[in-house]
Short mmCIF file of C-alpha atoms and ligand atoms in Angstrom, two decimals:
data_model
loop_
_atom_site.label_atom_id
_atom_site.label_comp_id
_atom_site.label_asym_id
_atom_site.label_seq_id
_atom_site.Cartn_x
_atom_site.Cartn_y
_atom_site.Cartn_z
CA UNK P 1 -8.64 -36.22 -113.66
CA UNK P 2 -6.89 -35.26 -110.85
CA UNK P 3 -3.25 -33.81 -109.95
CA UNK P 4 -2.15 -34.15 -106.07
CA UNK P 5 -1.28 -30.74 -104.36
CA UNK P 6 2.27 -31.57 -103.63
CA UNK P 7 2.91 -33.45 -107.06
CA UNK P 8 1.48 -30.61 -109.00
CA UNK P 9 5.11 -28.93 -107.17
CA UNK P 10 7.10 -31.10 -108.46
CA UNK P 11 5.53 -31.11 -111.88
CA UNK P 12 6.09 -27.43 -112.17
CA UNK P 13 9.60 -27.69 -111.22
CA UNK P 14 10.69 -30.69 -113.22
CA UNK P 15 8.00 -29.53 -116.03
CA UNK P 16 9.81 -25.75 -115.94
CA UNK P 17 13.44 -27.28 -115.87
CA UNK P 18 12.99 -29.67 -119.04
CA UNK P 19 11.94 -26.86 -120.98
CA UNK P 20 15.40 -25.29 -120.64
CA UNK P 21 16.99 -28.76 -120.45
CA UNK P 22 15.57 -31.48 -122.97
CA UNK P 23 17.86 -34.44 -121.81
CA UNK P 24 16.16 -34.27 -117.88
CA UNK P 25 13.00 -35.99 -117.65
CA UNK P 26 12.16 -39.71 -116.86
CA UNK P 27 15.21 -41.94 -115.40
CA UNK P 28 13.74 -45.07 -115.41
CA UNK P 29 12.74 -44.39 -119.54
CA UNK P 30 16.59 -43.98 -119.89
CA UNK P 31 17.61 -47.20 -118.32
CA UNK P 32 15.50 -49.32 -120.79
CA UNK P 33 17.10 -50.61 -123.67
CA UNK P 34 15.51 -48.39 -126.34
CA UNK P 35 12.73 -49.37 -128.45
CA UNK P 36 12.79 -49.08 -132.19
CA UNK P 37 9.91 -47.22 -134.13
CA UNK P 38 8.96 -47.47 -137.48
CA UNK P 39 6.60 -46.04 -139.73
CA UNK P 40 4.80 -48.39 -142.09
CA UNK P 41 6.28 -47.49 -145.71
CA UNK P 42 7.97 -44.71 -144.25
CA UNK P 43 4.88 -42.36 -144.08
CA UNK P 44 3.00 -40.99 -141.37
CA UNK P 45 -0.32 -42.95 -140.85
CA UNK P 46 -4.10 -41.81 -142.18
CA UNK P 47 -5.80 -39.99 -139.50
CA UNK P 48 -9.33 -37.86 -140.80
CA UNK P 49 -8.96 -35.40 -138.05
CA UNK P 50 -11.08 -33.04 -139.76
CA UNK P 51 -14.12 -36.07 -139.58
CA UNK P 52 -12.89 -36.17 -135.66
CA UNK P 53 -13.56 -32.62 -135.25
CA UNK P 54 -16.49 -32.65 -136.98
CA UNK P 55 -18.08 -35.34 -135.08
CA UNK P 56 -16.77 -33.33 -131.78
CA UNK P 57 -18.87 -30.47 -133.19
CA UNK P 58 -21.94 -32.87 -133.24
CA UNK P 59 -21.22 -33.44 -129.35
CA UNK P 60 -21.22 -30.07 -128.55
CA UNK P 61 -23.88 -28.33 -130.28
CA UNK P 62 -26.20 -31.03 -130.89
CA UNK P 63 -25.82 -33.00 -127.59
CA UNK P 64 -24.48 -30.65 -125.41
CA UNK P 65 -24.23 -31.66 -121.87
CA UNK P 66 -22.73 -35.51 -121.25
CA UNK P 67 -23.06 -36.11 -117.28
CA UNK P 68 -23.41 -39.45 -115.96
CA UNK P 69 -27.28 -40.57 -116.13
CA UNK P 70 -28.43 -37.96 -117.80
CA UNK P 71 -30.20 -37.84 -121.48
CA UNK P 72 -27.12 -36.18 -122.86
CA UNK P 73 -25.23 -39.24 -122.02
CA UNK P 74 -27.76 -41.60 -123.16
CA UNK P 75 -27.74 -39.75 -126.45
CA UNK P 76 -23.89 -40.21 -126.63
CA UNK P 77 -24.41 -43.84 -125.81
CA UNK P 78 -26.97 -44.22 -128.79
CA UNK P 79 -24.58 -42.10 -131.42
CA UNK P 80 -21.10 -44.12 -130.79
CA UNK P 81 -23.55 -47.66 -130.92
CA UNK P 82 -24.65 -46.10 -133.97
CA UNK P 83 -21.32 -45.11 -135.20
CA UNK P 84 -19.37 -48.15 -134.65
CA UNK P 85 -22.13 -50.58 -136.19
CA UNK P 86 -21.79 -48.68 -139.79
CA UNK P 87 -17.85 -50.50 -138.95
CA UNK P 88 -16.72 -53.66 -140.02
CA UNK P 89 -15.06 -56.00 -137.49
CA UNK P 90 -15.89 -53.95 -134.36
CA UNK P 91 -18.09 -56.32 -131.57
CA UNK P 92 -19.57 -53.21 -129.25
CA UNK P 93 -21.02 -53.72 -126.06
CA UNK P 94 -22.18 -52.10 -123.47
CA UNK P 95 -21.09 -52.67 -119.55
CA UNK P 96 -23.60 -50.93 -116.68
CA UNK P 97 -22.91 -50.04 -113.61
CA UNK P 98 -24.05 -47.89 -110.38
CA UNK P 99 -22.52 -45.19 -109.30
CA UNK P 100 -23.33 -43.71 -105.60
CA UNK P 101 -22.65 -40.25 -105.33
CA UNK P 102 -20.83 -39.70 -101.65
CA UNK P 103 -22.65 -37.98 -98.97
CA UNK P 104 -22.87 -34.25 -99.44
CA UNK P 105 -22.96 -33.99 -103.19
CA UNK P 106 -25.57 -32.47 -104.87
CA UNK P 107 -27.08 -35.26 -106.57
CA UNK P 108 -27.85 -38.13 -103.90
CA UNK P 109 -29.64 -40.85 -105.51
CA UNK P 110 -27.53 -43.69 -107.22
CA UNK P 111 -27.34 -43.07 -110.86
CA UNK P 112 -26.96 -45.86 -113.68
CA UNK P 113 -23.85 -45.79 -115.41
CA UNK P 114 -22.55 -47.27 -119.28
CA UNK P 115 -19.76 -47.73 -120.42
CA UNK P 116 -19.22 -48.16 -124.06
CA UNK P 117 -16.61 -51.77 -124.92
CA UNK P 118 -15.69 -52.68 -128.28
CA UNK P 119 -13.60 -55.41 -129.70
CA UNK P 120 -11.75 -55.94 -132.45
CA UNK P 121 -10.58 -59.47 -132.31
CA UNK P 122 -6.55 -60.48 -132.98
CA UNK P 123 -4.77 -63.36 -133.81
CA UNK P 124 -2.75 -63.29 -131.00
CA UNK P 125 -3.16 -63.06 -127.17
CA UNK P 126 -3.08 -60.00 -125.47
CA UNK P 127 -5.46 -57.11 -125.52
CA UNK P 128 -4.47 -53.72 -126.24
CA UNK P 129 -6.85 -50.92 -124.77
CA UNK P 130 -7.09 -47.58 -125.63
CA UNK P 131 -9.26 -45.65 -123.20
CA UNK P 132 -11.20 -42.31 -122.90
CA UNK P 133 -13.94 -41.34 -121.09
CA UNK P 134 -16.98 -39.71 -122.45
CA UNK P 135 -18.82 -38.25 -119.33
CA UNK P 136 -18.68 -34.51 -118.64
CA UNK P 137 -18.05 -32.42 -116.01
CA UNK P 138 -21.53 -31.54 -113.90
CA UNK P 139 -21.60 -27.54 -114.41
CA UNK P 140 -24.10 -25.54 -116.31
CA UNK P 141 -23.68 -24.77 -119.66
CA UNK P 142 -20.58 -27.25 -119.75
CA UNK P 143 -20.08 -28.72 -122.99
CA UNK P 144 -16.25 -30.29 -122.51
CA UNK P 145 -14.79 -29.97 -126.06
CA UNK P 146 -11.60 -30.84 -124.64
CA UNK P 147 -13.02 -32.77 -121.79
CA UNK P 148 -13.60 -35.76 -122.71
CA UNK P 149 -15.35 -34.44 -126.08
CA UNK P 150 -11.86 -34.78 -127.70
CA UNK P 151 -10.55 -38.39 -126.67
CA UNK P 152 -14.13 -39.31 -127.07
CA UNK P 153 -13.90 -38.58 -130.94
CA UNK P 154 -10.26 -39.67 -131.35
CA UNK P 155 -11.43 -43.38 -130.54
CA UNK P 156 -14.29 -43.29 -132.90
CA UNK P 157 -11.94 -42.29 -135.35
CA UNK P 158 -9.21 -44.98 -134.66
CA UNK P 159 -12.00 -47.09 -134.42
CA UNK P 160 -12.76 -46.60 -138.27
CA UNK P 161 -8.85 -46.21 -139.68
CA UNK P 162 -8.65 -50.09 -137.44
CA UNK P 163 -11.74 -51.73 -139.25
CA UNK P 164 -12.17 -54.89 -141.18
CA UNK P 165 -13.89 -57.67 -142.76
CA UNK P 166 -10.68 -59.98 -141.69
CA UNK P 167 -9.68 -61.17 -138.13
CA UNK P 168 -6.50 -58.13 -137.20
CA UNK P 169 -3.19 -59.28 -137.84
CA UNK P 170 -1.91 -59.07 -134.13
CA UNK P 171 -3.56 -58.77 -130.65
CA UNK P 172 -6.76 -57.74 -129.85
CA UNK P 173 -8.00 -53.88 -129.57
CA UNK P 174 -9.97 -53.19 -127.09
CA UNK P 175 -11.72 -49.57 -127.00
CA UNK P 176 -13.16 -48.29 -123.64
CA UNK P 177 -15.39 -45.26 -123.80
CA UNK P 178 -15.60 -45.08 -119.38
CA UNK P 179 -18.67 -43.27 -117.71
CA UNK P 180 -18.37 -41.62 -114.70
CA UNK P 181 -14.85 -40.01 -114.05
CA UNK P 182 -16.19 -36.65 -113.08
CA UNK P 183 -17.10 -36.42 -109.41
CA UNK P 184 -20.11 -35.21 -108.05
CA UNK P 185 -19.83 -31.61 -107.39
CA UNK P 186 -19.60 -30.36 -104.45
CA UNK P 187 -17.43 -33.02 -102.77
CA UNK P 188 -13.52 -33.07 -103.91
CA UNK P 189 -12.10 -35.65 -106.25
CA UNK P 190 -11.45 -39.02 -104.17
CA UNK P 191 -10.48 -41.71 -106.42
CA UNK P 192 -12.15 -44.37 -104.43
CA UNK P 193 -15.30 -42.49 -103.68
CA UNK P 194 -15.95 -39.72 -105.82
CA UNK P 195 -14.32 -40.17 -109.44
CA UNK P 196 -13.17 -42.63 -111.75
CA UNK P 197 -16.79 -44.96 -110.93
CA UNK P 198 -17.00 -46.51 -114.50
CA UNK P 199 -13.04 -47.38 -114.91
CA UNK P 200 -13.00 -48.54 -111.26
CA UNK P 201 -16.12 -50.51 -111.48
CA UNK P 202 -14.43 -52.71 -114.44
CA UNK P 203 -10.84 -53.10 -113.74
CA UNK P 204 -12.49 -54.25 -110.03
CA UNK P 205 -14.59 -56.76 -111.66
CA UNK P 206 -11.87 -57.83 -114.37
CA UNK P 207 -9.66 -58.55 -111.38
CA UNK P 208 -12.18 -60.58 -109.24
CA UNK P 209 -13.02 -62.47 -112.61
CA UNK P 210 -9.96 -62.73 -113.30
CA UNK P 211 -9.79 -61.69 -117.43
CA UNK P 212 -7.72 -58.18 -115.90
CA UNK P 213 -4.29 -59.87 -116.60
CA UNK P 214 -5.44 -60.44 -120.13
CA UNK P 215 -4.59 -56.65 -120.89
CA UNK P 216 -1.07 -56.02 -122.29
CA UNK P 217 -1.18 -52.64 -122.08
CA UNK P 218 -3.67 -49.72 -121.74
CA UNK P 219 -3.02 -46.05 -123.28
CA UNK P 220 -5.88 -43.44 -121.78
CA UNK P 221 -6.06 -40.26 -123.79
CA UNK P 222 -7.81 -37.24 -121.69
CA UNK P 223 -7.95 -33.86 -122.44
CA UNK P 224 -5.78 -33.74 -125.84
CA UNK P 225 -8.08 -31.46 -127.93
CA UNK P 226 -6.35 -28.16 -126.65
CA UNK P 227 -5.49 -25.85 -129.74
CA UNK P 228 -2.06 -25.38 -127.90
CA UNK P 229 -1.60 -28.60 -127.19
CA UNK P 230 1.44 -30.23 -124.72
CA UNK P 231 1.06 -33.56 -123.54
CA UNK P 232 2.62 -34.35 -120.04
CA UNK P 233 4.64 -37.25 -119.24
CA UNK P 234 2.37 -38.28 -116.97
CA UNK P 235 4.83 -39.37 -113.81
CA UNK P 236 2.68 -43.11 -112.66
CA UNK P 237 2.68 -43.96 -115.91
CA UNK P 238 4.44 -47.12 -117.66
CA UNK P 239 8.45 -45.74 -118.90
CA UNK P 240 8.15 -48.26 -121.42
CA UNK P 241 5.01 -46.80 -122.61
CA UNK P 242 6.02 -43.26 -122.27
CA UNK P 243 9.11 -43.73 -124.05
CA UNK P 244 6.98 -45.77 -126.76
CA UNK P 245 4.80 -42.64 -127.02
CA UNK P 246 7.72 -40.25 -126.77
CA UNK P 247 9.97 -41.48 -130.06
CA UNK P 248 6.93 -42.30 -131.88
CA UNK P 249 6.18 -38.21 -131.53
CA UNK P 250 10.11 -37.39 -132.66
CA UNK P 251 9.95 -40.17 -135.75
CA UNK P 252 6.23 -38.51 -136.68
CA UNK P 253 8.63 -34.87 -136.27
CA UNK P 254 6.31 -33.89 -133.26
CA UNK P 255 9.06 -33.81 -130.95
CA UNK P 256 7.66 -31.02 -128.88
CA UNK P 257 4.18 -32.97 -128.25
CA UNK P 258 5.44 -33.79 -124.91
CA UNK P 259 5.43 -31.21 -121.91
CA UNK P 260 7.13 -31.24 -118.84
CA UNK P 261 5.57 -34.04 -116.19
CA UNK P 262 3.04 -34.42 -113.18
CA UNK P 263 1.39 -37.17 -111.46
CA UNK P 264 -2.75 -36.93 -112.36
CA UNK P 265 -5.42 -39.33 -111.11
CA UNK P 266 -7.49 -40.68 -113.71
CA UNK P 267 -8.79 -43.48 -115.33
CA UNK P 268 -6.29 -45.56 -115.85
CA UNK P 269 -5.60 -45.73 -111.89
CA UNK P 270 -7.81 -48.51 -111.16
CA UNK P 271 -6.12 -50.83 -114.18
CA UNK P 272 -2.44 -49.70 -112.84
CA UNK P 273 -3.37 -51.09 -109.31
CA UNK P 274 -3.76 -54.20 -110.88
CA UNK P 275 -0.35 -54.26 -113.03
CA UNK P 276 -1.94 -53.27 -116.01
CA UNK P 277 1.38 -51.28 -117.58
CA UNK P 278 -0.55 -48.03 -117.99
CA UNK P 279 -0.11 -44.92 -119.60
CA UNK P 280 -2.42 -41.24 -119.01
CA UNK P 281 -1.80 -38.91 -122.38
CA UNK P 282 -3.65 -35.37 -120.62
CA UNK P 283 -2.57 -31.88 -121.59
CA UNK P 284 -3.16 -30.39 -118.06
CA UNK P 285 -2.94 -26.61 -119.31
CA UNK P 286 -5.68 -25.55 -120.94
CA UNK P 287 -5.72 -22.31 -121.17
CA UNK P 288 -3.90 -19.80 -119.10
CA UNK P 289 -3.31 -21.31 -116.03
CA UNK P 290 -5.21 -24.33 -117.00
CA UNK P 291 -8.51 -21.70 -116.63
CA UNK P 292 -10.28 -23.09 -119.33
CA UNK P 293 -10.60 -26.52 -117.60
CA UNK P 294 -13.98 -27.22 -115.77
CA UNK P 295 -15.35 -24.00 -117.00
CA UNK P 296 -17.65 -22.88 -120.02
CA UNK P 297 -14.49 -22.02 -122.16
CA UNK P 298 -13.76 -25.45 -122.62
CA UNK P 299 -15.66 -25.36 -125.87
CA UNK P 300 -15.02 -25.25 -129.54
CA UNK P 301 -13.09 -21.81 -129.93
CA UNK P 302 -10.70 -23.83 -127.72
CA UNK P 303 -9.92 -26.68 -129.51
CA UNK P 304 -8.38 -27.92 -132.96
CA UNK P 305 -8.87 -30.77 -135.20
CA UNK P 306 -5.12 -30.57 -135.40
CA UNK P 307 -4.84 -31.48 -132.03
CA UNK P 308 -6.60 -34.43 -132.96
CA UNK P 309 -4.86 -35.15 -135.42
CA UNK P 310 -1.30 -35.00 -133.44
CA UNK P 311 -2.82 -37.47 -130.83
CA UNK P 312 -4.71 -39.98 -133.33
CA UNK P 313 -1.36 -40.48 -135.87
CA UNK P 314 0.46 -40.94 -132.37
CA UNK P 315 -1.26 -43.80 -131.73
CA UNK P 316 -1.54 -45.22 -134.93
CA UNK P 317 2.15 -44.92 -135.55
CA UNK P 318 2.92 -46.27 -131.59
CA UNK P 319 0.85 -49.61 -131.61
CA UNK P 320 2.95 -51.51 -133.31
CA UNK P 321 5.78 -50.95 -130.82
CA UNK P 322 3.16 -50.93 -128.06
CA UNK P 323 2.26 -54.66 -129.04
CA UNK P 324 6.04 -55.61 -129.71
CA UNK P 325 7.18 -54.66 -126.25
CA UNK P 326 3.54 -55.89 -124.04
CA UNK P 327 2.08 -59.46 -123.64
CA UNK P 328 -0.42 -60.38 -121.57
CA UNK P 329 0.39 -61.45 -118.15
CA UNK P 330 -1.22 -65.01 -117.81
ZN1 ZN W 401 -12.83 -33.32 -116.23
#
């Protein structure tokens, strides 16, 4: 992910003023009639975030190292396939691609790229997706609890609290474990030519296929394992969506999940082009000063299965609202 120079400005400004003034924040959220959320027999949904962080571990000290074509992220590949067949009513599959690092970087030769699919068939149209990705970050020693080890896990474990023998009672699910957002170090983040080549490489051939406008929504989680986590209201993102994601945190009485706001590049960018409503939930401070990110501390010390935990019953508890308020565009 990426935040623009003169946006990451305004975030601080607008980010620093809601903290001393809760009602400021995002207009067009306020001029939308407001969406009602409810939790299913009045109780906050079953989330195992202690499995999550477990599995998380298993990433870290027993895979180590995710980057794009590498055996690390073939091993990754291998362990959600396994994961997700031991589940009932998940269809997995994988999608390849080829990513060409630009001119400059230190890797040159075009490098094969997976990303990770899986369905869980609905009874009505639409597709909800709910998006990580599961690459790392190409720098020695980097391990990224936090980045992407932590949305990585989060879908596994939604995946298993969402399984089941019978077709789902609503619209489709649709998880998307992306290869290939980090860019090729040296050469800056571009998100046409040096990030994002696994997200951009599907919504591109979604659109020319025509199946993109099939997606109600799409929720990316990145970054959301910091131990002092606070999620931004990411500024491109859908106000429906972020004020969705917003009550559901004050009904779950996790009203201070959400952070002040910014505008960050990721994932999702490539579906939002395409009027996918979109929403980015990324804790872009990780550490002081955001320090940790990109760096060796972003490991387990820095992380908390209660982060997890915060993010995955924020989910659960949203998509019902999330499917209320999105149809598919066809
Ligand atoms: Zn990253």
């Amino acid at each position: 992910m990426h935040p623009t120079p003169i946006t990451i400005l305004i975030g601080i400004l607008f980010g620093g003023l809601c903290l001393i003034s809760p009602s400021c924040g995002d207009s067009q959220a306020r001029a939308q009639t407001s969406v009602e959320i409810n939790l299913k027999n009045g109780q906050a949904p079953d989330f195992d975030e202690e499995r999550a962080f477990e599995d998380l571990r298993f990433l870290c000290e027993e895979i180590g190292p995710r980057r794009i074509g590498t055996k690390g992220l073939q091993q990754t590949t291998a362990w959600l396939q396994a994961q997700m067949a031991e589940l009932e009513g998940w269809n997995v599959s994988l999608d390849t691609f080829k990513a060409q690092p630009p001119a400059g970087a230190r890797r040159q030769a075009e490098v094969d790229g997976v990303n990770v699919l899986a369905r869980r068939t609905g009874t009505e149209p639409g597709e909800i997706w709910i998006c990580s990705h599961y690459d790392t970050y190409d720098y020695p020693g980097f391990v990224g609890a936090n980045d992407a080890g932590s949305s990585t896990v989060v879908l596994l474990e939604l995946a298993r609290q969402w399984a089941g023998k019978e077709e789902r009672e609503g619209q489709t699910l649709v998880l998307a474990w992306f290869d290939g957002e980090e860019r090729f170090p040296p050469i800056p983040w571009q998100d046409f030519t040096n990030s994002t080549f696994g997200s951009r490489d599907l919504a591109e051939r979604m659109f020319k296929e025509e199946t993109i406008d099939g997606i109600s929504a799409l929720i990316l989680l990145d970054m959301i394992g910091d131990a002092q986590l606070g999620v931004l209201k990411e500024q491109s993102s859908d106000s429906m969506l972020k004020q969705i994601m917003e009550r559901t945190a004050g009904v779950l009485g996790d009203p201070n999940l959400f952070v002040g706001q910014r505008d960050i590049q990721d994932d999702h960018i490539h579906f939002r082009r395409r009027n996918v409503p979109s929403i980015n939930l990324i804790d872009f401070n990780y550490g002081p000063g955001n320090s940790y990110w990109h760096t060796r501390e972003d490991n387990m010390e820095h992380v908390s299965a209660k982060s997890l935990g915060r993010i995955g019953r924020l989910i659960l508890a949203a998509l019902p609202a999330v499917e209320r308020e999105f149809s598919p565009r066809e």
